[in-house]
XYZ file of C-alpha atoms in Angstrom:
194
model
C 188.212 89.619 216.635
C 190.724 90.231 213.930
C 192.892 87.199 212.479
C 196.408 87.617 213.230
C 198.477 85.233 210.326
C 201.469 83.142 211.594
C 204.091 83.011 209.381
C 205.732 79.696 208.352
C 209.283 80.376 210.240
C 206.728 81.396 213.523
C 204.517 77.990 213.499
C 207.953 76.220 212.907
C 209.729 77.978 215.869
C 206.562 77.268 218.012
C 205.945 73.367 217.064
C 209.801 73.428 218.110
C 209.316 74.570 221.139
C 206.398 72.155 222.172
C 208.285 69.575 221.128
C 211.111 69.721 222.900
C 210.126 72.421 226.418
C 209.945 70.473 229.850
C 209.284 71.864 233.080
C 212.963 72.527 234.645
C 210.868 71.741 238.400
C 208.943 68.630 237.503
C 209.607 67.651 233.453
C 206.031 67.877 232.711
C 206.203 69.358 229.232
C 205.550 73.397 228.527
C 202.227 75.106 227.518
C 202.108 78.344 225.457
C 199.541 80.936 226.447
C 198.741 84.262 225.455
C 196.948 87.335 227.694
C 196.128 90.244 225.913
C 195.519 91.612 222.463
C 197.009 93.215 219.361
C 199.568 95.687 220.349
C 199.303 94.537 224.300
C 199.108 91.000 223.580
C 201.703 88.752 225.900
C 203.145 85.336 224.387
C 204.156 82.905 227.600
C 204.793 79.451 228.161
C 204.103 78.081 231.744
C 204.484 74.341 233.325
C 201.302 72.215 232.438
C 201.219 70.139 235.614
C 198.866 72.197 237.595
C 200.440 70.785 241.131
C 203.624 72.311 240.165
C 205.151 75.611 241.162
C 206.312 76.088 237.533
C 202.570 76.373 236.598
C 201.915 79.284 238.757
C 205.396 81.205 236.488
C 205.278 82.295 233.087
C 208.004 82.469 230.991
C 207.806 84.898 228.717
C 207.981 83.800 224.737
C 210.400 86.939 224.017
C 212.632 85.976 226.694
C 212.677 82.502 225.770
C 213.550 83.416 221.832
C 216.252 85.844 222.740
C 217.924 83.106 224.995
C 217.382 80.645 222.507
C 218.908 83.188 219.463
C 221.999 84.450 221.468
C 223.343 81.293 222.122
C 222.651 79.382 218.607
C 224.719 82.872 217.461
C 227.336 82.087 219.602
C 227.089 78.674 217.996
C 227.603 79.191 214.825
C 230.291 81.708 215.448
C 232.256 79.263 217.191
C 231.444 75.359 216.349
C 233.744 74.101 219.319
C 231.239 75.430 221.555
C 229.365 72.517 221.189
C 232.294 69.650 221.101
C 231.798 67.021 224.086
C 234.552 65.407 226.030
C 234.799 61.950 225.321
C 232.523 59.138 227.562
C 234.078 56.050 228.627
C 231.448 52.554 228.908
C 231.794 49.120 229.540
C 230.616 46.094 228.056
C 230.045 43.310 230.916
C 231.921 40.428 229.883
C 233.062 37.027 231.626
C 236.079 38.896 233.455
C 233.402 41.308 234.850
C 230.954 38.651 235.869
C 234.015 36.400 237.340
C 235.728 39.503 239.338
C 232.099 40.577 240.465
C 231.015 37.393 241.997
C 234.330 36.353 243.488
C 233.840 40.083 245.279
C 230.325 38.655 246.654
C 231.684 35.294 247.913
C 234.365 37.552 249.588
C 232.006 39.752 250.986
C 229.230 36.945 251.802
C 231.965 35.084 253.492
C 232.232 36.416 257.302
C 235.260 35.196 257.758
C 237.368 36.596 254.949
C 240.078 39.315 255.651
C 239.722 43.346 254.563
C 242.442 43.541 252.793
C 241.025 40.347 250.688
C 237.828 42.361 249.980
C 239.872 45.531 248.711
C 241.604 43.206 246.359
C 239.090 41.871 245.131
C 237.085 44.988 245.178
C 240.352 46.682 243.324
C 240.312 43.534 240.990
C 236.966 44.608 239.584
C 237.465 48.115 239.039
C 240.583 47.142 237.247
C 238.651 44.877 235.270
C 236.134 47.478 234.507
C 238.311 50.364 233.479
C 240.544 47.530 231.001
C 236.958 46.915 229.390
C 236.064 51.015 228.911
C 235.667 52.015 225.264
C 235.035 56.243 224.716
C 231.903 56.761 223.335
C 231.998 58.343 220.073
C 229.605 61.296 219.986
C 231.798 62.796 216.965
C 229.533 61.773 214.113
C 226.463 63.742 216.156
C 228.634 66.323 217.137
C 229.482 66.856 213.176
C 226.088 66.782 212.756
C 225.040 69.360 214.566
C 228.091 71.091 212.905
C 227.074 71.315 209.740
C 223.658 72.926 210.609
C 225.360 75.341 212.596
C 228.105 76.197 209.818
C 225.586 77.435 207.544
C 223.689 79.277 209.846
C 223.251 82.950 209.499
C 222.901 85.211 212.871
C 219.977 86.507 213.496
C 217.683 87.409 216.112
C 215.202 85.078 215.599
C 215.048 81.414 216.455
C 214.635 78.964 213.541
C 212.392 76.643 214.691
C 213.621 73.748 211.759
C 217.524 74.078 213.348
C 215.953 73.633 216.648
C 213.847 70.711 215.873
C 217.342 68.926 214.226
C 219.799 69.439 217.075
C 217.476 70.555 220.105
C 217.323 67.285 222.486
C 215.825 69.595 225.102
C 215.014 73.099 226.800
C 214.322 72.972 230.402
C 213.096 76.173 231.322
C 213.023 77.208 234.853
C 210.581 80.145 236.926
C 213.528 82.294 237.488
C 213.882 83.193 234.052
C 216.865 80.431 233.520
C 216.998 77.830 230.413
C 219.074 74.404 230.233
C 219.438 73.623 226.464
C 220.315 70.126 226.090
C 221.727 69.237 222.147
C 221.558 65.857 220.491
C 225.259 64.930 221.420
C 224.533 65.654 225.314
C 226.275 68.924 225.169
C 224.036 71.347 227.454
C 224.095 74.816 227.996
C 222.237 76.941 230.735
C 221.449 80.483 229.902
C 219.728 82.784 232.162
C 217.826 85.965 230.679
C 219.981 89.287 231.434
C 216.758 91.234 231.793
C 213.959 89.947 233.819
């Protein structure tokens, strides 16, 4: 059997991959496989929860690179691809707590009136929204930026880019890919040729 080297830029790409491929039926993580050789020989990945109909698919390691290539090019050619829109949170504070259990006693109480109950129900959300504070993503989203600004195009995938701003890649038995990045943003890509 004759030794087939992996170059540096393929084991990185790979250990990428392993890292961060789930199972877009179950989340179990991805396996890679291979069926043939030299010439004939097929690169997959395929669910590795057994009970799962994503273990009976393979998704073929070409397909998945291609995917993975044509949108980190469209990336890097244009960097607002991959802004977020602003979250809004809460922080529960004493108003919160106050508006929230005058709401129970309201509701508890089986004599209280509707309208007193959509006050008070109004009250909290009020409360709530007052509280809200956007999440800032920005400093994640410049993050992943910056790798992308200096990235060239190319067909291949570089497995170190990947590992940096990659949260997650679902991939999916009809050929489809959700690529979640480290600031949320998530893209689904399906393969044009199946």
């Amino acid at each position: 059997k004759k030794y087939t080297h992996q170059s540096e830029e393929d084991k990185q790409r790979v250990d990428a991959y392993r890292a961060k491929t789930q199972c877009g039926i179950c989340g179990s993580n991805m396996i890679r496989l291979h069926a043939g050789s030299g010439k004939k020989r097929r690169l997959y990945w395929k669910c590795s929860n057994e009970e799962c109909i994503g273990h009976r698919q393979n998704f073929n390691e070409k397909i998945l690179n291609g995917i993975v290539a044509e949108l980190m090019n469209e990336i890097a050619e244009n960097l607002t691809l991959i802004e977020t829109e602003t979250v809004k949170d809460y922080e529960k504070d004493s108003t919160v707590i106050q508006a929230h259990n005058e709401l129970i006693e309201v509701m508890e109480n089986p004599e209280s009136e509707i309208e007193d109950a959509i006050n008070r129900i109004m009250n909290l959300a009020s409360v709530k929204f007052t509280l809200c504070k956007e999440g800032d993503n920005t400093a994640v989203t410049e993050r992943i930026k910056t790798s992308m600004a200096i990235y060239p195009k190319k067909a291949n995938v570089d497995g170190e880019v990947i590992e940096k701003i990659v949260r997650k890649i679902r991939m999916y038995p009809n050929k489809q890919l959700a690529i979640e990045f480290i600031n949320g943003k998530e893209f689904e890509r399906k393969a044009s040729v199946v």
